[in-house]
Coordinates of N, CA, C and O in Angstrom, one line a residue:
X30 N -203.2 -145.3 116.4 CA -203.6 -144.0 117.0 C -202.6 -143.6 118.1 O -202.4 -142.4 118.2
X31 N -202.2 -144.6 118.9 CA -201.3 -144.3 119.9 C -199.9 -143.7 119.4 O -199.4 -142.8 119.9
X32 N -199.5 -144.3 118.3 CA -198.2 -143.9 117.6 C -198.4 -142.4 117.1 O -197.5 -141.6 117.3
X33 N -199.5 -142.1 116.6 CA -199.8 -140.7 116.1 C -199.8 -139.8 117.3 O -199.2 -138.7 117.2
X34 N -200.4 -140.1 118.4 CA -200.4 -139.3 119.6 C -198.9 -139.1 120.1 O -198.5 -137.9 120.4
X35 N -198.1 -140.1 120.1 CA -196.7 -140.0 120.6 C -195.9 -139.1 119.6 O -195.1 -138.3 120.0
X36 N -196.2 -139.3 118.3 CA -195.5 -138.5 117.3 C -195.8 -137.0 117.4 O -194.9 -136.2 117.5
X37 N -197.1 -136.7 117.6 CA -197.5 -135.3 117.7 C -196.9 -134.7 119.0 O -196.5 -133.6 119.1
X38 N -196.9 -135.5 120.1 CA -196.4 -135.0 121.4 C -194.9 -134.7 121.3 O -194.4 -133.7 121.8
X39 N -194.2 -135.6 120.6 CA -192.7 -135.4 120.4 C -192.5 -134.1 119.6 O -191.6 -133.3 119.9
X40 N -193.3 -133.9 118.5 CA -193.1 -132.7 117.7 C -193.4 -131.5 118.5 O -192.6 -130.5 118.4
X41 N -194.4 -131.5 119.3 CA -194.8 -130.3 120.1 C -193.7 -130.0 121.1 O -193.3 -128.9 121.3
X42 N -193.1 -131.1 121.7 CA -192.0 -130.9 122.7 C -190.8 -130.3 122.0 O -190.2 -129.4 122.5
X43 N -190.4 -130.8 120.8 CA -189.3 -130.3 120.1 C -189.5 -128.9 119.7 O -188.5 -128.1 119.8
X44 N -190.6 -128.5 119.2 CA -190.9 -127.1 118.8 C -190.8 -126.2 120.0 O -190.3 -125.1 119.9
X45 N -191.4 -126.6 121.1 CA -191.4 -125.7 122.3 C -190.0 -125.6 122.9 O -189.8 -124.6 123.6
X46 N -189.1 -126.5 122.6 CA -187.7 -126.4 123.2 C -186.8 -125.6 122.3 O -185.7 -125.3 122.7
X47 N -187.2 -125.2 121.1 CA -186.4 -124.4 120.2 C -186.0 -123.0 120.9 O -186.9 -122.4 121.4
X48 N -184.8 -122.7 120.8 CA -184.4 -121.4 121.4 C -184.8 -120.2 120.4 O -184.6 -120.3 119.2
X49 N -185.3 -119.2 121.0 CA -185.7 -118.0 120.3 C -184.4 -117.3 119.8 O -183.4 -117.2 120.5
X50 N -184.4 -116.9 118.5 CA -183.2 -116.3 118.0 C -183.4 -114.8 117.6 O -182.5 -114.2 117.1
X51 N -184.6 -114.3 117.7 CA -184.8 -112.9 117.3 C -185.5 -112.2 118.4 O -186.5 -112.7 119.0
X52 N -185.0 -111.0 118.8 CA -185.6 -110.2 119.9 C -185.7 -108.7 119.5 O -184.9 -108.2 118.8
X53 N -186.7 -108.1 120.0 CA -186.8 -106.6 119.8 C -186.7 -105.9 121.1 O -186.8 -104.7 121.2
X54 N -186.3 -106.6 122.2 CA -185.9 -106.0 123.5 C -185.0 -107.0 124.2 O -185.2 -108.2 124.2
X55 N -183.9 -106.4 124.7 CA -182.9 -107.2 125.4 C -181.9 -106.3 126.1 O -181.8 -105.1 125.7
X56 N -181.1 -106.8 127.1 CA -180.1 -105.9 127.7 C -179.1 -105.5 126.6 O -178.5 -104.4 126.8
X57 N -178.8 -106.3 125.6 CA -177.9 -105.9 124.6 C -178.4 -104.7 123.8 O -177.6 -103.8 123.4
X58 N -179.7 -104.8 123.5 CA -180.3 -103.6 122.7 C -180.2 -102.4 123.6 O -179.9 -101.3 123.1
X59 N -180.5 -102.5 124.9 CA -180.4 -101.4 125.8 C -178.9 -100.8 125.8 O -178.8 -99.6 125.9
X60 N -177.9 -101.7 125.7 CA -176.6 -101.2 125.7 C -176.3 -100.4 124.4 O -175.7 -99.3 124.5
X61 N -176.8 -100.8 123.3 CA -176.6 -100.0 122.0 C -177.4 -98.7 122.1 O -176.9 -97.7 121.7
X62 N -178.5 -98.8 122.7 CA -179.3 -97.5 122.9 C -178.6 -96.5 123.8 O -178.5 -95.3 123.5
X63 N -177.9 -97.1 124.8 CA -177.1 -96.2 125.7 C -176.0 -95.6 125.0 O -175.7 -94.4 125.1
X64 N -175.3 -96.3 124.1 CA -174.2 -95.7 123.3 C -174.8 -94.7 122.4 O -174.2 -93.6 122.3
X65 N -175.9 -94.9 121.7 CA -176.5 -93.9 120.8 C -176.9 -92.7 121.5 O -176.6 -91.6 121.0
X66 N -177.5 -92.8 122.7 CA -177.9 -91.7 123.5 C -176.7 -90.8 123.9 O -176.7 -89.6 123.8
X67 N -175.6 -91.5 124.3 CA -174.4 -90.8 124.7 C -173.8 -90.1 123.5 O -173.3 -88.9 123.7
X68 N -173.8 -90.7 122.3 CA -173.3 -90.0 121.1 C -174.1 -88.7 120.9 O -173.5 -87.7 120.6
X69 N -175.4 -88.8 120.9 CA -176.2 -87.6 120.6 C -176.1 -86.5 121.7 O -176.4 -85.4 121.4
X70 N -175.7 -86.9 122.9 CA -175.5 -85.9 123.9 C -174.1 -85.4 124.0 O -173.7 -84.5 124.7
X71 N -173.2 -86.0 123.2 CA -171.8 -85.7 123.3 C -171.1 -86.2 124.5 O -170.1 -85.6 125.0
X72 N -171.7 -87.2 125.2 CA -171.2 -87.8 126.4 C -170.2 -88.9 126.0 O -170.5 -90.1 126.0
X73 N -169.0 -88.5 125.7 CA -168.0 -89.5 125.2 C -167.5 -90.5 126.3 O -167.1 -91.6 125.9
X74 N -167.5 -90.1 127.5 CA -167.2 -91.1 128.6 C -168.1 -92.2 128.6 O -167.7 -93.4 128.7
X75 N -169.4 -91.9 128.6 CA -170.4 -93.0 128.6 C -170.4 -93.8 127.3 O -170.5 -95.0 127.4
X76 N -170.2 -93.1 126.2 CA -170.1 -93.8 124.9 C -168.9 -94.8 125.0 O -169.1 -96.0 124.6
X77 N -167.8 -94.4 125.5 CA -166.6 -95.3 125.5 C -166.9 -96.4 126.5 O -166.4 -97.5 126.3
X78 N -167.6 -96.2 127.5 CA -167.8 -97.2 128.6 C -168.6 -98.5 128.1 O -168.5 -99.5 128.7
X79 N -169.3 -98.4 127.0 CA -170.0 -99.6 126.5 C -169.1 -100.5 125.6 O -169.5 -101.6 125.3
X80 N -167.9 -100.0 125.3 CA -167.0 -100.8 124.4 C -166.0 -101.6 125.3 O -165.6 -101.1 126.3
X81 N -165.7 -102.8 124.9 CA -164.6 -103.6 125.6 C -163.3 -102.9 125.3 O -163.1 -102.2 124.3
X82 N -162.3 -103.3 126.0 CA -160.9 -102.8 125.8 C -160.4 -103.2 124.5 O -159.5 -102.5 123.9
X83 N -160.8 -104.3 124.0 CA -160.3 -104.8 122.7 C -161.3 -104.7 121.6 O -161.2 -105.5 120.6
X84 N -162.3 -103.8 121.7 CA -163.3 -103.7 120.6 C -162.7 -103.3 119.3 O -161.7 -102.6 119.2
X85 N -163.2 -103.9 118.3 CA -162.8 -103.6 116.9 C -164.0 -103.0 116.2 O -165.1 -103.5 116.2
X86 N -163.7 -101.9 115.5 CA -164.7 -101.0 114.9 C -164.4 -100.7 113.5 O -163.2 -100.4 113.2
X87 N -165.4 -100.8 112.6 CA -165.3 -100.4 111.2 C -166.3 -99.3 110.9 O -167.5 -99.4 111.2
X88 N -165.8 -98.2 110.5 CA -166.6 -97.0 110.1 C -166.6 -96.8 108.6 O -165.6 -96.4 108.1
X89 N -167.7 -97.2 108.0 CA -167.8 -97.1 106.5 C -166.6 -97.7 105.8 O -166.1 -97.2 104.9
X90 N -166.2 -98.9 106.3 CA -165.0 -99.5 105.8 C -165.2 -101.0 105.7 O -166.0 -101.6 106.5
X91 N -164.6 -101.7 104.7 CA -164.6 -103.1 104.7 C -164.0 -103.8 105.9 O -163.1 -103.1 106.5
X92 N -164.3 -105.0 106.2 CA -163.8 -105.6 107.4 C -162.4 -106.2 107.0 O -162.2 -107.3 106.7
X93 N -161.4 -105.3 107.2 CA -160.0 -105.6 106.9 C -159.2 -105.2 108.2 O -159.6 -104.3 108.9
X94 N -158.1 -105.9 108.4 CA -157.3 -105.5 109.6 C -156.8 -104.1 109.5 O -156.7 -103.4 110.5
X95 N -156.5 -103.6 108.3 CA -155.9 -102.3 108.2 C -156.9 -101.2 108.3 O -156.6 -100.0 108.4
X96 N -158.3 -101.5 108.3 CA -159.3 -100.5 108.4 C -160.0 -100.5 109.8 O -160.9 -99.7 110.0
X97 N -159.5 -101.3 110.7 CA -160.1 -101.4 112.0 C -159.8 -100.2 112.9 O -158.6 -99.7 112.8
X98 N -160.7 -99.7 113.7 CA -160.5 -98.6 114.6 C -160.6 -99.1 116.0 O -161.3 -100.0 116.3
X99 N -159.9 -98.4 116.9 CA -160.0 -98.6 118.3 C -161.2 -97.6 118.8 O -161.6 -96.8 118.0
X100 N -161.6 -97.8 120.0 CA -162.7 -96.9 120.5 C -162.2 -95.5 120.5 O -163.0 -94.6 120.1
X101 N -161.0 -95.2 121.0 CA -160.5 -93.9 121.0 C -160.4 -93.3 119.6 O -160.8 -92.1 119.4
X102 N -160.0 -94.0 118.6 CA -159.9 -93.5 117.2 C -161.3 -93.2 116.7 O -161.5 -92.2 116.0
X103 N -162.3 -94.1 117.1 CA -163.7 -93.8 116.6 C -164.2 -92.5 117.2 O -164.8 -91.7 116.5
X104 N -164.0 -92.3 118.5 CA -164.4 -91.1 119.2 C -163.8 -89.9 118.6 O -164.5 -88.9 118.3
X105 N -162.5 -89.9 118.3 CA -161.8 -88.8 117.7 C -162.4 -88.5 116.3 O -162.6 -87.4 115.9
X106 N -162.7 -89.6 115.5 CA -163.2 -89.4 114.2 C -164.6 -88.8 114.3 O -165.0 -87.9 113.5
X107 N -165.5 -89.3 115.2 CA -166.8 -88.8 115.3 C -166.8 -87.3 115.7 O -167.6 -86.5 115.2
X108 N -166.0 -87.0 116.7 CA -165.9 -85.6 117.1 C -165.5 -84.7 116.0 O -166.0 -83.6 115.8
X109 N -164.5 -85.1 115.2 CA -164.0 -84.3 114.1 C -165.1 -84.2 113.0 O -165.3 -83.1 112.5
X110 N -165.9 -85.2 112.8 CA -166.9 -85.2 111.8 C -168.1 -84.3 112.2 O -168.8 -83.8 111.4
X111 N -168.2 -84.0 113.5 CA -169.3 -83.2 114.0 C -169.0 -81.7 114.1 O -169.8 -80.9 114.4
X112 N -167.7 -81.4 113.9 CA -167.3 -80.0 114.1 C -168.0 -79.0 113.2 O -168.2 -77.8 113.6
X113 N -168.4 -79.4 112.0 CA -169.1 -78.5 111.1 C -170.6 -78.3 111.4 O -171.3 -77.6 110.7
X114 N -171.1 -79.1 112.3 CA -172.6 -79.2 112.6 C -172.9 -78.3 113.8 O -172.4 -78.4 114.8
X115 N -173.9 -77.5 113.6 CA -174.5 -76.6 114.7 C -175.3 -77.5 115.6 O -175.4 -77.3 116.8
X116 N -176.0 -78.5 115.0 CA -176.8 -79.5 115.7 C -176.9 -80.8 115.0 O -176.7 -80.8 113.8
X117 N -177.2 -81.8 115.7 CA -177.4 -83.1 115.1 C -178.3 -83.9 116.0 O -178.2 -83.8 117.3
X118 N -179.1 -84.8 115.5 CA -180.0 -85.6 116.3 C -180.6 -86.8 115.5 O -180.3 -86.9 114.3
X119 N -181.3 -87.6 116.2 CA -182.0 -88.7 115.6 C -183.4 -88.7 116.2 O -183.6 -88.3 117.4
X120 N -184.4 -89.2 115.4 CA -185.8 -89.2 115.9 C -186.3 -87.8 116.2 O -185.8 -86.8 115.7
X121 N -187.3 -87.7 117.1 CA -187.9 -86.4 117.5 C -188.2 -85.5 116.3 O -188.2 -84.3 116.3
X122 N -188.6 -86.2 115.2 CA -188.9 -85.5 114.0 C -190.1 -86.2 113.4 O -190.0 -87.4 113.1
X123 N -191.2 -85.6 113.1 CA -192.4 -86.3 112.6 C -192.2 -86.9 111.2 O -193.0 -87.7 110.8
X124 N -191.2 -86.4 110.5 CA -191.0 -86.9 109.1 C -190.3 -88.2 109.1 O -190.3 -88.9 108.1
X125 N -189.6 -88.6 110.1 CA -188.8 -89.8 110.1 C -189.2 -90.8 111.2 O -189.7 -90.4 112.3
X126 N -189.0 -92.0 110.9 CA -189.3 -93.1 111.9 C -188.3 -93.0 113.0 O -187.2 -92.6 112.8
X127 N -188.7 -93.5 114.2 CA -187.8 -93.6 115.3 C -186.8 -94.8 114.9 O -187.1 -95.6 114.1
X128 N -185.7 -94.8 115.6 CA -184.7 -95.9 115.3 C -185.3 -97.2 115.6 O -186.2 -97.4 116.4
X129 N -184.9 -98.2 114.8 CA -185.4 -99.6 114.8 C -184.2 -100.4 115.3 O -183.1 -100.4 114.8
X130 N -184.5 -101.2 116.4 CA -183.5 -102.1 117.0 C -184.0 -103.5 116.9 O -185.2 -103.8 117.2
X131 N -183.0 -104.4 116.7 CA -183.3 -105.9 116.8 C -182.1 -106.6 117.3 O -181.0 -106.1 117.1
X132 N -182.3 -107.7 117.9 CA -181.1 -108.5 118.3 C -181.4 -109.9 117.8 O -182.5 -110.4 117.8
X133 N -180.3 -110.5 117.2 CA -180.4 -111.9 116.8 C -179.3 -112.7 117.5 O -178.3 -112.1 117.9
X134 N -179.6 -114.0 117.7 CA -178.6 -114.9 118.3 C -178.1 -115.8 117.2 O -178.9 -116.5 116.6
X135 N -176.8 -115.8 116.8 CA -176.3 -116.6 115.7 C -176.2 -118.0 116.1 O -176.4 -118.4 117.3
X136 N -175.8 -118.9 115.2 CA -175.6 -120.3 115.4 C -174.7 -120.7 116.5 O -174.8 -121.7 117.1
X137 N -173.7 -119.8 116.8 CA -172.7 -120.0 117.8 C -173.1 -119.4 119.2 O -172.3 -119.4 120.1
X138 N -174.3 -118.8 119.2 CA -174.8 -118.2 120.5 C -174.3 -116.7 120.6 O -174.6 -116.1 121.6
X139 N -173.7 -116.2 119.6 CA -173.3 -114.8 119.6 C -174.5 -113.8 119.5 O -175.4 -114.2 118.8
X140 N -174.4 -112.7 120.2 CA -175.5 -111.8 120.2 C -175.2 -110.6 119.3 O -174.2 -109.9 119.6
X141 N -176.0 -110.3 118.3 CA -175.8 -109.2 117.4 C -177.0 -108.2 117.5 O -178.1 -108.7 117.3
X142 N -176.7 -107.0 117.7 CA -177.7 -106.0 117.7 C -177.6 -105.2 116.4 O -176.5 -104.7 116.1
X143 N -178.7 -105.0 115.7 CA -178.8 -104.2 114.5 C -179.7 -103.0 114.8 O -180.7 -103.1 115.5
X144 N -179.2 -101.9 114.2 CA -180.0 -100.6 114.4 C -180.0 -99.9 113.1 O -179.0 -99.8 112.4
X145 N -181.2 -99.4 112.8 CA -181.4 -98.5 111.6 C -182.0 -97.2 112.1 O -183.0 -97.2 112.9
X146 N -181.4 -96.1 111.7 CA -181.9 -94.8 112.2 C -181.6 -93.8 111.1 O -180.9 -94.0 110.2
X147 N -182.3 -92.6 111.3 CA -182.1 -91.5 110.4 C -181.5 -90.4 111.2 O -182.1 -89.9 112.1
X148 N -180.3 -90.1 110.8 CA -179.5 -89.0 111.4 C -179.7 -87.7 110.7 O -179.7 -87.7 109.5
X149 N -180.1 -86.7 111.5 CA -180.2 -85.3 110.8 C -179.3 -84.4 111.5 O -179.1 -84.4 112.7
X150 N -178.8 -83.5 110.7 CA -177.8 -82.5 111.2 C -178.1 -81.2 110.5 O -178.7 -81.1 109.4
X151 N -177.6 -80.1 111.1 CA -177.7 -78.8 110.5 C -176.4 -78.1 110.6 O -175.8 -78.0 111.6
X152 N -175.9 -77.7 109.4 CA -174.6 -77.1 109.3 C -174.7 -75.6 109.9 O -175.8 -75.1 110.1
X153 N -173.6 -75.0 110.1 CA -173.6 -73.7 110.7 C -174.3 -72.7 109.8 O -174.9 -71.7 110.2
X154 N -174.3 -72.9 108.5 CA -175.0 -72.0 107.5 C -176.5 -72.3 107.4 O -177.2 -71.7 106.6
X155 N -177.0 -73.3 108.2 CA -178.4 -73.7 108.2 C -178.8 -74.8 107.3 O -180.0 -75.3 107.3
X156 N -177.9 -75.3 106.5 CA -178.2 -76.4 105.6 C -178.5 -77.7 106.4 O -177.7 -78.1 107.2
X157 N -179.6 -78.3 106.0 CA -180.0 -79.5 106.7 C -179.5 -80.8 106.0 O -179.6 -80.8 104.7
X158 N -179.0 -81.7 106.7 CA -178.4 -83.0 106.2 C -179.2 -84.1 106.7 O -179.4 -84.2 108.0
X159 N -179.7 -85.0 105.9 CA -180.4 -86.2 106.3 C -179.6 -87.4 105.8 O -179.3 -87.6 104.6
X160 N -179.3 -88.4 106.8 CA -178.5 -89.5 106.4 C -179.0 -90.8 107.1 O -179.2 -90.8 108.3
X161 N -179.3 -91.8 106.3 CA -179.7 -93.1 106.9 C -178.4 -93.8 107.4 O -177.3 -93.7 106.8
X162 N -178.6 -94.4 108.6 CA -177.4 -95.1 109.3 C -177.8 -96.5 109.6 O -178.9 -96.8 110.1
X163 N -176.9 -97.4 109.5 CA -177.1 -98.8 109.9 C -175.9 -99.2 110.8 O -174.7 -99.0 110.5
X164 N -176.2 -99.7 112.0 CA -175.2 -100.2 113.0 C -175.4 -101.7 113.1 O -176.5 -102.2 113.2
X165 N -174.3 -102.4 113.2 CA -174.4 -103.9 113.5 C -173.3 -104.1 114.5 O -172.1 -103.8 114.3
X166 N -173.7 -104.6 115.7 CA -172.9 -104.6 116.9 C -172.9 -106.0 117.5 O -174.0 -106.5 117.8
X167 N -171.7 -106.6 117.7 CA -171.6 -107.9 118.4 C -171.3 -107.6 119.9 O -170.4 -106.9 120.2
X168 N -172.2 -108.1 120.8 CA -172.1 -107.9 122.2 C -171.6 -109.2 122.9 O -172.1 -110.2 122.6
X169 N -170.6 -109.0 123.8 CA -170.1 -110.1 124.5 C -169.8 -109.7 125.9 O -169.1 -108.6 126.1
X170 N -170.3 -110.3 126.9 CA -170.2 -110.0 128.4 C -170.6 -108.5 128.6 O -169.9 -107.8 129.3
X171 N -171.7 -108.1 128.0 CA -172.3 -106.8 128.2 C -171.4 -105.6 127.7 O -171.4 -104.5 128.2
X172 N -170.5 -105.9 126.7 CA -169.6 -104.9 126.1 C -169.6 -105.1 124.6 O -169.8 -106.2 124.1
X173 N -169.4 -104.0 123.9 CA -169.3 -104.1 122.4 C -168.0 -104.7 122.1 O -166.9 -104.2 122.5
X174 N -168.0 -105.8 121.3 CA -166.8 -106.4 120.8 C -166.4 -106.0 119.4 O -165.3 -105.8 119.0
X175 N -167.5 -106.1 118.5 CA -167.3 -105.7 117.1 C -168.4 -104.7 116.8 O -169.6 -104.8 117.3
X176 N -168.1 -103.7 116.0 CA -169.1 -102.6 115.8 C -168.9 -102.1 114.3 O -167.8 -101.7 113.9
X177 N -169.9 -102.3 113.5 CA -169.9 -101.8 112.1 C -170.9 -100.6 112.0 O -172.0 -100.7 112.4
X178 N -170.4 -99.5 111.4 CA -171.2 -98.3 111.2 C -171.2 -98.0 109.8 O -170.1 -97.8 109.2
X179 N -172.4 -98.0 109.2 CA -172.5 -97.7 107.7 C -173.4 -96.5 107.5 O -174.6 -96.6 108.1
X180 N -173.0 -95.5 106.8 CA -173.9 -94.4 106.5 C -173.4 -93.8 105.2 O -172.3 -93.9 104.7
X181 N -174.3 -93.0 104.6 CA -174.0 -92.2 103.4 C -173.4 -90.9 103.7 O -174.2 -90.0 104.1
X182 N -172.1 -90.7 103.6 CA -171.5 -89.4 104.0 C -171.6 -88.3 102.9 O -171.3 -87.2 103.2
X183 N -172.0 -88.7 101.7 CA -172.0 -87.8 100.6 C -172.8 -86.6 100.8 O -172.4 -85.5 100.5
X184 N -174.1 -86.6 101.3 CA -174.9 -85.4 101.4 C -174.2 -84.4 102.3 O -174.2 -83.2 101.9
X185 N -173.6 -84.7 103.4 CA -172.9 -83.8 104.3 C -171.7 -83.3 103.6 O -171.4 -82.1 103.7
X186 N -171.0 -84.1 103.0 CA -169.7 -83.8 102.3 C -170.0 -82.7 101.2 O -169.3 -81.7 101.1
X187 N -171.0 -83.0 100.4 CA -171.3 -82.0 99.3 C -171.9 -80.7 99.9 O -171.5 -79.6 99.3
X188 N -172.7 -80.8 100.9 CA -173.2 -79.5 101.5 C -172.0 -78.7 102.1 O -172.0 -77.5 101.9
X189 N -171.1 -79.3 102.7 CA -170.0 -78.6 103.3 C -169.1 -78.0 102.2 O -168.6 -76.9 102.3
X190 N -168.9 -78.8 101.1 CA -168.1 -78.3 100.0 C -168.7 -77.1 99.4 O -168.0 -76.1 99.1
X191 N -170.0 -77.2 99.2 CA -170.7 -76.0 98.5 C -170.7 -74.8 99.4 O -170.8 -73.7 98.9
X192 N -170.6 -75.0 100.7 CA -170.6 -73.9 101.6 C -169.2 -73.4 101.9 O -168.9 -72.6 102.8
X193 N -168.2 -74.0 101.2 CA -166.8 -73.7 101.3 C -166.3 -74.0 102.7 O -165.3 -73.4 103.2
X194 N -167.0 -75.0 103.4 CA -166.5 -75.4 104.7 C -165.3 -76.4 104.5 O -164.5 -76.5 105.4
X195 N -165.2 -77.1 103.4 CA -164.1 -77.9 103.1 C -163.7 -77.8 101.7 O -164.5 -77.3 100.8
X196 N -162.5 -78.1 101.3 CA -162.1 -78.1 99.9 C -161.7 -79.6 99.6 O -161.0 -80.2 100.4
X197 N -162.1 -80.0 98.4 CA -161.7 -81.3 98.0 C -160.4 -81.4 97.3 O -159.5 -82.2 97.7
X198 N -160.2 -80.5 96.4 CA -158.9 -80.5 95.6 C -158.3 -79.1 95.8 O -159.0 -78.1 96.0
X199 N -157.0 -79.1 95.6 CA -156.3 -77.8 95.6 C -156.7 -77.1 94.3 O -156.2 -77.4 93.2
X200 N -157.6 -76.1 94.3 CA -158.1 -75.5 93.1 C -157.3 -74.2 92.9 O -157.2 -73.3 93.7
X201 N -156.6 -74.2 91.8 CA -155.7 -73.0 91.5 C -156.4 -72.0 90.6 O -157.2 -72.3 89.8

C-alpha cells in the first residue's frame, strides 16, 4: 500500500512539473497583435519596431535563402500591394470570426505565435476581396526573428485584372 502511495505521489509531482507548451495569451501574442494593428493602421514605424534587425521573413514563399525578405522589403511589398485598395481591414465584420492567436513553446524553448485571420479589402471600383491569412512568427527577446505569411492572393489578383487595374500579359 505504501509503495502505491509513493508511486501515485511521484506521478502527481511529475505531472505538475510539466511545462505548459500552449498559450492563448502571452507577451509574444501581444507583440504580434501590435504588428497586425500597426499594419491595418498603416503605421509602418510601429510595424517595423516589432522586428529584430536580423529578422527573416517569407511572404507566400518556400523557406529558401533566395526568397527571404528583410523588414524593409516586406514593408515596401505590403505598401505596394495595398495601392489598389480603397480600404482594408480585419475583424469588425459580423460575417467573419475575429483573428485567432495561439503561442506554442517548441522542444528547444522557442516561442512561436500563430495567427489565423480573415483579411477584407475593397478595391477602388467597389469590388470586395476576402482572403484567409495565416501568420507563423518566431519571437526571441521580444522581437520577431522569423515570420511566415501565407495567404491566397488570387481573388485580389483576378478582381484587379478584371477591373483593368493590372495586366497579366502583353495583350496585342
